[in-house]
Coordinates of C-alpha atoms in Angstrom, one line a residue:
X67 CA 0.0 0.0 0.0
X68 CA 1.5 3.4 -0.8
X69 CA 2.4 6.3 1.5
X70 CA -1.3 8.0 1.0
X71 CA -2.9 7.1 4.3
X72 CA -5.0 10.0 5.7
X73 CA -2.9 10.3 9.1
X74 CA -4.6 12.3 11.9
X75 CA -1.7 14.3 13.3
X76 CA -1.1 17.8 15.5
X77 CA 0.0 20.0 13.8
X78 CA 2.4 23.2 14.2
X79 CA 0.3 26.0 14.0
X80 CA 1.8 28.0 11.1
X81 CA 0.2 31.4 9.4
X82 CA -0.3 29.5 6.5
X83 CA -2.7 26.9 8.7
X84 CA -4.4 29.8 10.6
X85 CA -5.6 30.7 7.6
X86 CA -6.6 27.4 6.3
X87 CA -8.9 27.5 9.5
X88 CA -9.8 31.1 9.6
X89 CA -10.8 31.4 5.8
X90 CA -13.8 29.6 4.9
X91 CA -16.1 30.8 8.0
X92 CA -14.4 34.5 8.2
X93 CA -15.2 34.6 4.3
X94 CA -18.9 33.7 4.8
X95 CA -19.4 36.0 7.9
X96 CA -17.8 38.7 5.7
X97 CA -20.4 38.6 2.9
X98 CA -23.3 38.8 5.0
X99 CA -21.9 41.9 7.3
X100 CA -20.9 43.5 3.6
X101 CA -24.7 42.5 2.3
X102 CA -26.1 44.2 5.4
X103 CA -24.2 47.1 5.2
X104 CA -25.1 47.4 1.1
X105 CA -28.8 46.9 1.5
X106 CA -28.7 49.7 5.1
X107 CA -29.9 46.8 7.3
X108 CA -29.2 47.5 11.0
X109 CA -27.0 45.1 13.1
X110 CA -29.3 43.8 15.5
X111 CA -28.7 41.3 18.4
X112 CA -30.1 38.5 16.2
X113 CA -27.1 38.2 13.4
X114 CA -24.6 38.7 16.0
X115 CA -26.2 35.2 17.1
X116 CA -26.4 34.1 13.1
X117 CA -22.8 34.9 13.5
X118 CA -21.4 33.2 16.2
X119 CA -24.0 29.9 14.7
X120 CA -22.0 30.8 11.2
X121 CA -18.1 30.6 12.8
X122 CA -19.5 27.2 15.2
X123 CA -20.7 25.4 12.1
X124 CA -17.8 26.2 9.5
X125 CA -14.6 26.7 11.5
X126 CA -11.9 25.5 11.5
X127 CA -12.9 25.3 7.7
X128 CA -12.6 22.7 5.5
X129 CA -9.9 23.7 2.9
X130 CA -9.4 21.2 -0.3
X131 CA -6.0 21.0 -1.8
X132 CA -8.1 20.2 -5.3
X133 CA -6.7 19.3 -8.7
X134 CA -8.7 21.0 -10.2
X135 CA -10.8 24.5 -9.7
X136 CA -14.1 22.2 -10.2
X137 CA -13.1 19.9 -8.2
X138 CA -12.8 23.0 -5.3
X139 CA -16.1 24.0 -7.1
X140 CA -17.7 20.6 -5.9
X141 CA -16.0 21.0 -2.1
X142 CA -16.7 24.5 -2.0
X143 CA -20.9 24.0 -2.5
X144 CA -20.8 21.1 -0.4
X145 CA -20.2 22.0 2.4
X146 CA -21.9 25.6 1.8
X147 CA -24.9 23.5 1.3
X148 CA -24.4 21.9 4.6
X149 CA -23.6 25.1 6.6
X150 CA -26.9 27.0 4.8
X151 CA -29.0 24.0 5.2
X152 CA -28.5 23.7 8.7
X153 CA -29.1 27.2 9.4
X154 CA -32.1 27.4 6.2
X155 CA -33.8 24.3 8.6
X156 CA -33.1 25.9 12.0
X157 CA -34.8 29.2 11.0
X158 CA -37.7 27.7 9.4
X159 CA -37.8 25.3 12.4
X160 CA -37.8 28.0 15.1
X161 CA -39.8 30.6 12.8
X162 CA -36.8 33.5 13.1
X163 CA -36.4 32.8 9.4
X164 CA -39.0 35.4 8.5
X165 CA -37.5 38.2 10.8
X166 CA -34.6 38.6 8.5
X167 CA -34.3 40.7 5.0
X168 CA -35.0 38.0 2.3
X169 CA -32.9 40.7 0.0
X170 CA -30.1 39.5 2.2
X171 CA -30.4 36.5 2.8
X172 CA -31.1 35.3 -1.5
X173 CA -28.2 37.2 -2.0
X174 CA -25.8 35.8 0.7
X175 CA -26.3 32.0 -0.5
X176 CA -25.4 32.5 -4.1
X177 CA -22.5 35.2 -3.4
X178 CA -20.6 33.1 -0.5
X179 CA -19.7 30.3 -2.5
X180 CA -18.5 32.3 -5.3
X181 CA -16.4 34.5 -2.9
X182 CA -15.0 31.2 -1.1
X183 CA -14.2 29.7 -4.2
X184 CA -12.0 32.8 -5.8
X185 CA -10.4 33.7 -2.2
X186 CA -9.1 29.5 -2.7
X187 CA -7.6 30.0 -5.8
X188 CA -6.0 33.4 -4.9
X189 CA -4.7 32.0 -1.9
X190 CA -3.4 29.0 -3.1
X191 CA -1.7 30.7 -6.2
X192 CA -0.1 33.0 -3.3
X193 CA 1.4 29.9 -1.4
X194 CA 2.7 28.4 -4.8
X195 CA 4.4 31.5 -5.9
X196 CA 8.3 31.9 -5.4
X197 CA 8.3 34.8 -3.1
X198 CA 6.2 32.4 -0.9
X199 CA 8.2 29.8 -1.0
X200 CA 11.5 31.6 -0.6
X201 CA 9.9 32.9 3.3
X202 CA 8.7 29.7 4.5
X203 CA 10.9 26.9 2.2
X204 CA 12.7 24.3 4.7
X205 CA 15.7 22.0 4.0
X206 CA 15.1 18.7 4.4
X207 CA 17.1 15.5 4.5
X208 CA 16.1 11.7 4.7
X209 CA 17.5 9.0 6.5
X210 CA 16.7 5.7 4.1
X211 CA 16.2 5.4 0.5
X212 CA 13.5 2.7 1.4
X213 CA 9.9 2.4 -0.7
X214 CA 8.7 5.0 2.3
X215 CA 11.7 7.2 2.1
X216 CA 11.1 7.6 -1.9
X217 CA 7.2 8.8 -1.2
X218 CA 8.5 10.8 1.9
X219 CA 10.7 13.0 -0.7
X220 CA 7.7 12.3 -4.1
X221 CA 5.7 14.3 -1.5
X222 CA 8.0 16.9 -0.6
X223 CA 8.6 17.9 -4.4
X224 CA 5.3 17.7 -5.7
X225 CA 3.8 19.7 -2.8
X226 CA 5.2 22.8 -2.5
X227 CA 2.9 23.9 -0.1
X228 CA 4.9 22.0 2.4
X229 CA 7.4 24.7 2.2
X230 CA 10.1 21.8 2.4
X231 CA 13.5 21.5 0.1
X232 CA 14.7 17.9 -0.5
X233 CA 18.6 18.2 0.1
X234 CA 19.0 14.3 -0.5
X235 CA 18.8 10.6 0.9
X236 CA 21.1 9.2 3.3
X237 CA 22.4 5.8 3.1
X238 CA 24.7 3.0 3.7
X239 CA 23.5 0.9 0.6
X240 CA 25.1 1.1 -2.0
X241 CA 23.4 3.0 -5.7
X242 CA 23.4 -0.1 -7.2
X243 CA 20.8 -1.9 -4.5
X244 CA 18.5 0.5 -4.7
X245 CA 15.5 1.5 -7.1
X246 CA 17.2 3.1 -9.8
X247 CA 13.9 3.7 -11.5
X248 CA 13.2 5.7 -8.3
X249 CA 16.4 7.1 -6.8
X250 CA 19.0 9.2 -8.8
X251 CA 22.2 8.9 -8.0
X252 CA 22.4 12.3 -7.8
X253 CA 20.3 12.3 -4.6
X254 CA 22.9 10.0 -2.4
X255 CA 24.6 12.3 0.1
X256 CA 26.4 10.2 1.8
X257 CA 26.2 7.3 4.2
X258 CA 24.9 7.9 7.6
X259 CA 27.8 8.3 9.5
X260 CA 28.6 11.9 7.4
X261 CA 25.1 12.9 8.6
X262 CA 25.9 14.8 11.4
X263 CA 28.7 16.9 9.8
X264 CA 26.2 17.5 6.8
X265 CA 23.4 18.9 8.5
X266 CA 25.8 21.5 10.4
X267 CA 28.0 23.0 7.5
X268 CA 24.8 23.0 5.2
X269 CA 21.8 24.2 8.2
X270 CA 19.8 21.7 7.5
X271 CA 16.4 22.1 9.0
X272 CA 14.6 18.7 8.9
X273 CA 15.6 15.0 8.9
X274 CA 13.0 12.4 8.2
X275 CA 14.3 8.7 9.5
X276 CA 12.6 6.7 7.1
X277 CA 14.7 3.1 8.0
X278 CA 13.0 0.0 8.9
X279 CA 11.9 -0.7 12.9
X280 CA 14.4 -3.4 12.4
X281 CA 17.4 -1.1 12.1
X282 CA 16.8 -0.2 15.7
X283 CA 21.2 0.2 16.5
X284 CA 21.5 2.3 13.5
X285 CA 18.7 4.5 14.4
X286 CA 20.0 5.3 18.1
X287 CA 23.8 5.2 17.0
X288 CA 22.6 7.9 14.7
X289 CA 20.7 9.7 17.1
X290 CA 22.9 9.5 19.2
X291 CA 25.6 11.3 16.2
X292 CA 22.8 14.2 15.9
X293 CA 22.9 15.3 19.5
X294 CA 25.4 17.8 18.5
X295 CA 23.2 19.6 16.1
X296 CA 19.9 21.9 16.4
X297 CA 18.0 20.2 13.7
X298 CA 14.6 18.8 14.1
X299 CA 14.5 15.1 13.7
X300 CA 11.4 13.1 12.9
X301 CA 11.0 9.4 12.9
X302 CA 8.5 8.3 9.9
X303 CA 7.7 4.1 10.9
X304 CA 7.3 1.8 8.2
X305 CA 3.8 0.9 9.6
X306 CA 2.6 3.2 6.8
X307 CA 3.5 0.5 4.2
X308 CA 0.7 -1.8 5.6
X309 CA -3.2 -1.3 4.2
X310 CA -4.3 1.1 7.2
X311 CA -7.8 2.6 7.9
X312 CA -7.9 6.4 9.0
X313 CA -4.2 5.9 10.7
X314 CA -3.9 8.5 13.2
X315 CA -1.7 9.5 16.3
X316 CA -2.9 9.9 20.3
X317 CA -2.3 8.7 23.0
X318 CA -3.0 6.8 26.4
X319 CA -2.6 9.4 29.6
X320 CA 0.6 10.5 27.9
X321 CA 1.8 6.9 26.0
X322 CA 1.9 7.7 22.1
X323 CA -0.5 5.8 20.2
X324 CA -0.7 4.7 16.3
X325 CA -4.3 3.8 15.2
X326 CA -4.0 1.5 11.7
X327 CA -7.6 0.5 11.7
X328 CA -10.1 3.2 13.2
X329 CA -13.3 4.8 11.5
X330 CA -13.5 8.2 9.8
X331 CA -16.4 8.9 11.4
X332 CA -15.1 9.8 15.7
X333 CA -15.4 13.5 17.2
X334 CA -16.1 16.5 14.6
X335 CA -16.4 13.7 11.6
X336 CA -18.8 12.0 12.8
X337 CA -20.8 14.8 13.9
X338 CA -20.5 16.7 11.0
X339 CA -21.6 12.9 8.8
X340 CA -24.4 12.3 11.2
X341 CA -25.6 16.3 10.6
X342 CA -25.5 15.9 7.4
X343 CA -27.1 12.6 7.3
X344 CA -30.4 13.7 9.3
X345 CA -30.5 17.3 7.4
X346 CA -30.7 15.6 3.9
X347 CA -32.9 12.8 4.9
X348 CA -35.6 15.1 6.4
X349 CA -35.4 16.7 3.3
X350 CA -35.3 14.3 0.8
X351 CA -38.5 12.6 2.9
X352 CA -40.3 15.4 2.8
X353 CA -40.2 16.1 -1.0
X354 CA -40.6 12.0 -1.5
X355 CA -43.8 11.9 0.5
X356 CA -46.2 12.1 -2.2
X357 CA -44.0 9.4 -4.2
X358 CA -43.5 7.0 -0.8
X359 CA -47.7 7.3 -1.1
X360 CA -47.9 6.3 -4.2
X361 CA -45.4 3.5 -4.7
X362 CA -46.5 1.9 -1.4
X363 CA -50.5 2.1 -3.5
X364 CA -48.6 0.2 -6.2
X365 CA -46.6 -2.3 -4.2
X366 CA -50.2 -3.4 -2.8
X367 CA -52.2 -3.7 -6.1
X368 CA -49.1 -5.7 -7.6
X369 CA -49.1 -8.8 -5.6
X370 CA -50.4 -10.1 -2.3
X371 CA -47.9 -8.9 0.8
X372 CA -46.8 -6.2 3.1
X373 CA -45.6 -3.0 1.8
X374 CA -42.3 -3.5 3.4
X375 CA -39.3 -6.7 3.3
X376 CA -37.6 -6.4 5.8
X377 CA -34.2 -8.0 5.7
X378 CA -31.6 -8.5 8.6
X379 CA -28.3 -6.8 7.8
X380 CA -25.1 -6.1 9.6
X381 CA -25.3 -2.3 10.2
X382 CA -22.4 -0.4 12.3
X383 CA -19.9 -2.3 14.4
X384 CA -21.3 -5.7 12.6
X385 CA -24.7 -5.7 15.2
X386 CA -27.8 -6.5 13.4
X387 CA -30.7 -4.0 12.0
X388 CA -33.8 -4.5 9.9
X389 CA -33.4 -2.3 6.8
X390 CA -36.7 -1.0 4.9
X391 CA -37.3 -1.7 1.1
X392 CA -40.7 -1.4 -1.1
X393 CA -40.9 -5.1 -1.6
X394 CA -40.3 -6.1 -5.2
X395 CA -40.7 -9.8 -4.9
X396 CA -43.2 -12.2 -4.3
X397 CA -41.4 -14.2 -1.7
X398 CA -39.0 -12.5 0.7
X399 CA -35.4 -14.1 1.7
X400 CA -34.0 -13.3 5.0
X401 CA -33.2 -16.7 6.7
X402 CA -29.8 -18.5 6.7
X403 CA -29.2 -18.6 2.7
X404 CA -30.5 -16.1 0.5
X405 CA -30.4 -16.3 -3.2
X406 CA -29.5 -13.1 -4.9
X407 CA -31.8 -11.3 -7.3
X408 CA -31.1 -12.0 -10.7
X409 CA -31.4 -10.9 -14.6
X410 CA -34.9 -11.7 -15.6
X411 CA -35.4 -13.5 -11.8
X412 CA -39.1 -14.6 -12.1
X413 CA -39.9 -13.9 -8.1
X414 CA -39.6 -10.0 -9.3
X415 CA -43.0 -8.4 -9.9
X416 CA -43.8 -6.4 -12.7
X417 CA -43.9 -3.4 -10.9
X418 CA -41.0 -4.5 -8.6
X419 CA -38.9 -4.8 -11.7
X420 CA -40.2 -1.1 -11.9
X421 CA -38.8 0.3 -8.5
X422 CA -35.8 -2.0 -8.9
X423 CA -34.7 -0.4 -12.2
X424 CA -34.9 3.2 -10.9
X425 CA -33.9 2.2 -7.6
X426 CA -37.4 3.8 -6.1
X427 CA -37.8 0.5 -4.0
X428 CA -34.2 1.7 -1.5
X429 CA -36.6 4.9 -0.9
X430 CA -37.7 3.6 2.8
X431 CA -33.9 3.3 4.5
X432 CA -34.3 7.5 4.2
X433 CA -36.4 6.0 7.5
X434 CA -33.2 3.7 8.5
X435 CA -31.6 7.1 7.8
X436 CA -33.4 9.2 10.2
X437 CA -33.5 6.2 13.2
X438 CA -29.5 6.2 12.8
X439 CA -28.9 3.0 11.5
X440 CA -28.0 3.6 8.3
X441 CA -26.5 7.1 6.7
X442 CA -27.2 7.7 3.1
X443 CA -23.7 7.0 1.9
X444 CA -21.5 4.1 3.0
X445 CA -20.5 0.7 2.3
X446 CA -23.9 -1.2 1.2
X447 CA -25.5 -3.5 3.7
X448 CA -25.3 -7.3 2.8
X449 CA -28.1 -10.2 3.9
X450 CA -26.6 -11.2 7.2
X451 CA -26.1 -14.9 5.2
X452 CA -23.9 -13.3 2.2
X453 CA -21.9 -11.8 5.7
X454 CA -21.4 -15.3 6.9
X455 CA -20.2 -16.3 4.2
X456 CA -17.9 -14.3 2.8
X457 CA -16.3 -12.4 6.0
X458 CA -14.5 -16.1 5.7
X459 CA -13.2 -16.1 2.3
X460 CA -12.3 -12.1 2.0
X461 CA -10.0 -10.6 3.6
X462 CA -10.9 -7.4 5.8
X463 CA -14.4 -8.0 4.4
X464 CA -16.1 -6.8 8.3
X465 CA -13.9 -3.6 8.2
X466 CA -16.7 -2.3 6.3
X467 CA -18.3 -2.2 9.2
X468 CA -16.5 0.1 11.3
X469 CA -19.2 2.6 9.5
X470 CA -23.6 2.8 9.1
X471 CA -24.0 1.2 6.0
X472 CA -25.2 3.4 3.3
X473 CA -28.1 3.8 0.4
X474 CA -25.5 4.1 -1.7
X475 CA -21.4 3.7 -1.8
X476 CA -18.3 3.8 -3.4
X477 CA -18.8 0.7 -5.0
X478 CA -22.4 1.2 -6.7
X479 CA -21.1 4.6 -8.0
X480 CA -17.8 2.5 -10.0
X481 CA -20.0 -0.3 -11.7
X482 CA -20.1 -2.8 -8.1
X483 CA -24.0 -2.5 -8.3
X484 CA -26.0 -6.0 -8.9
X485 CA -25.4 -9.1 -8.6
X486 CA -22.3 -10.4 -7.4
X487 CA -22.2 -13.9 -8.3
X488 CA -18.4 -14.6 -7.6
X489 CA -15.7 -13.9 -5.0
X490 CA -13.5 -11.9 -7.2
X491 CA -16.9 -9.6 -8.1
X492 CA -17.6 -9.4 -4.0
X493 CA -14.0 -8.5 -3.4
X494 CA -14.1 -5.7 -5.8
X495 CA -16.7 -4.5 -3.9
X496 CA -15.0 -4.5 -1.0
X497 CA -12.0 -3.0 -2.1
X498 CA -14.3 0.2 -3.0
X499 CA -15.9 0.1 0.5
X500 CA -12.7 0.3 2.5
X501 CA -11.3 2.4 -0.2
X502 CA -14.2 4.9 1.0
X503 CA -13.4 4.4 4.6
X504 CA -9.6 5.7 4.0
X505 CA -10.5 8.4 2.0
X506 CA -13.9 9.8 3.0
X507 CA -14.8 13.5 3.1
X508 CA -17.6 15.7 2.6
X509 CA -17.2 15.8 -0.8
X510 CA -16.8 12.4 -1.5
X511 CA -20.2 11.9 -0.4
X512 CA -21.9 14.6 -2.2
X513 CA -19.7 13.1 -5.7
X514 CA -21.6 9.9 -4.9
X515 CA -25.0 11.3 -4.3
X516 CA -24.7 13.1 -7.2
X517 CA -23.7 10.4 -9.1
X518 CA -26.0 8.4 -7.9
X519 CA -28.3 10.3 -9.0
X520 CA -27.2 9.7 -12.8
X521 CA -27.1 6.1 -11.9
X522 CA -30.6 5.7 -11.3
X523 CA -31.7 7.3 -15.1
X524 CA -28.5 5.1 -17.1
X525 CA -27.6 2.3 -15.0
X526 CA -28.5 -1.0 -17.1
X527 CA -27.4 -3.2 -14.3
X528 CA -30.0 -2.5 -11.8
X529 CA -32.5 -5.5 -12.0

């Protein structure tokens, strides 16, 4: 697995981070002041509370190092969405909605993002730019020309706003052991035992020891070398090679700590996911109702049955929930083997092939939504027999459920979606699901809602 683990870390609080944190929700508070101030609206007691609501639900921001400006386009009105529709819901909830300027308030959703978005690109051109760089750049050295050592330094040259100089790898091996696809031998210093002279006559800043755990006498006899020197030293452990989930750093009453297999969604995450989750389902239910109405009407007249199937699933932490579905069948599976749906499956009613091709029929988990056991994206939920039997055949297959399982995932947004009548086909699936566990943000889950969305009006393998 490469160096790309999302590692939970404290870090050094620069100018460059302040900002980071200070942007987004100073940005947004700025508008509306300057809105108020253009339109001659007084500054009552009431936005000074919109205010301090504002800075509680966006800070400390949620900056995107994008590849591309639509890509920041697609962060940007995410979480603006979020942000607004919390406060939209909370003022329509409460009633205080209607005491402020509509003027205002129209013209503060559509400006903010805009403003947000050009303030990102400005700010990251500024951090890009040579002057920049010149202030803040640091020298940097590492310790091992290892497979972590070679995406330590990839890192440090391909992300300038690290502000860090690669000076050049230290090590005993000799040029022709290593990768030479990878290493230049331009970039061997030296071996480690000219480390410590190197770092003094060149003020070096950094060193990054990037040598196996094994190499425990070489790391403290070089330690031990450094002593002399005032250069920061940082150990980087090869743990980061393995296949880790949400790796992060605390601790235990002052004992340091490396998480390899945790959830995305503790503290602030998995507030902000749960928010999110009950904002959009309330939502989405309350524009569906008419729909829910009718399709439950049609479910009825289709076949003899309850409105419902409800199937056992693994939901969070692997305990079992009853999910909701419009049933589309006229028997209903949920004992200790369950035969998936398939093409042309003759248990499918007519108008259960209906809801099954446009996906209306996963409507009712916006209800597994709302009682928390399921969010709206995550890893799909399997019949608790498909768990059974393939948490024994694929690896890390229950990791999946270190998260609510979701109406739709990673997986049914890259082709995973259907039947999956072999282990290679399950395992791809899986791969997706933990891939969405490493990687998850905000935005991730609004790309798969929206893609979703697309799925439902093209997607040929829903059956």
């Amino acid at each position: 697995m490469k160096f790309r683990q999302n590692l939970s870390y404290s870090k050094e609080l620069t100018p460059q981070l302040l900002v980071k944190m200070l942007l987004d929700p100073m940005l947004i508070i700025i508008t509306l002041v300057a809105l108020m101030f253009y339109f001659d609206e007084p500054a009552t007691p009431k936005y000074f509370v919109v205010i301090t609501i504002i800075f509680a639900l966006s800070f400390p921001g949620t900056w995107s190092r994008a590849d591309s400006i639509w890509d920041d386009l697609i962060h940007v009105i995410s979480n603006w969405i979020f942000t607004a529709g919390i406060l939209m819901l909370f003022g329509y909830a409460t009633g205080y909605l209607d005491t402020f300027s509509r003027v205002i308030i129209v013209n503060w959703l559509w400006i903010t993002p805009i403003a947000v978005l050009l303030a990102h690109v400005a700010f990251t051109k500024f951090i890009k730019s040579i002057k920049y760089s010149s202030y803040v750049m640091r020298t940097a050295v590492i310790v091992g020309a290892s497979e972590l050592g070679i995406q330590l330094r990839n890192r440090m040259k391909h992300e300038s706003e690290l502000g860090l100089q690669f000076m050049g790898f230290f090590e005993d091996r000799a040029f022709t052991r290593l990768n030479s696809t990878e290493v230049k031998e331009n970039e061997l210093v030296g071996k480690l035992s000219l480390l410590a002279e190197y770092v003094k006559l060149n003020s070096v800043d950094l060193i990054y020891i990037a040598l196996p755990m094994t190499s425990e006498p070489r790391v403290l006899s070089l330690l031990d070398d450094l002593k002399d020197t005032t250069t920061s030293i940082y150990f980087v452990p090869d743990i980061f090679l393995f296949d880790l989930i949400q790796a992060r750093i605390s601790d235990v009453a002052g004992i340091p700590v490396i998480a390899v297999c945790e959830t995305p969604f503790s503290g602030m995450n998995g507030l902000i996911k749960r928010s999110s989750d009950i904002v959009l389902a309330a939502i989405i239910i309350l524009l569906v109702s008419p729909i829910l109405l009718m399709l439950a009407i049609g479910v009825k007249l289709s076949s003899k049955g309850p409105v419902l199937f409800k199937q056992r699933r693994y939901g969070l932490d692997g305990q079992q929930i009853i999910v909701y579905k419009f049933r589309s069948m006229i028997v209903e599976d949920d004992g200790d083997k369950v035969v998936q749906a398939t093409r042309n499956d003759n248990r499918i009613t007519p108008f259960g092939n209906f809801i099954r091709k446009t996906s209306l029929d996963e409507l009712p988990q916006f209800f597994n939504v709302m009682q928390g056991r399921m969010s709206i994206v995550g890893p799909r939920p399997h019949a608790v027999a498909h768990n059974e039997t393939y948490r024994k055949v694929i690896k890390g297959y229950m990791i999946r459920h270190k998260v609510r399982p979701g109406i739709t995932g990673w997986a049914q947004v890259n082709g995973l979606r259907g039947e999956t009548e072999t282990v290679e086909k399950m395992k791809a699936r899986i791969d997706c699901d933990l891939d969405y566990l490493r990687q998850w943000s905000l935005v991730l889950d609004m790309k798969i809602i929206l893609k979703t969305i697309k799925l439902v009006f093209m997607d040929r393998k829903a059956y």
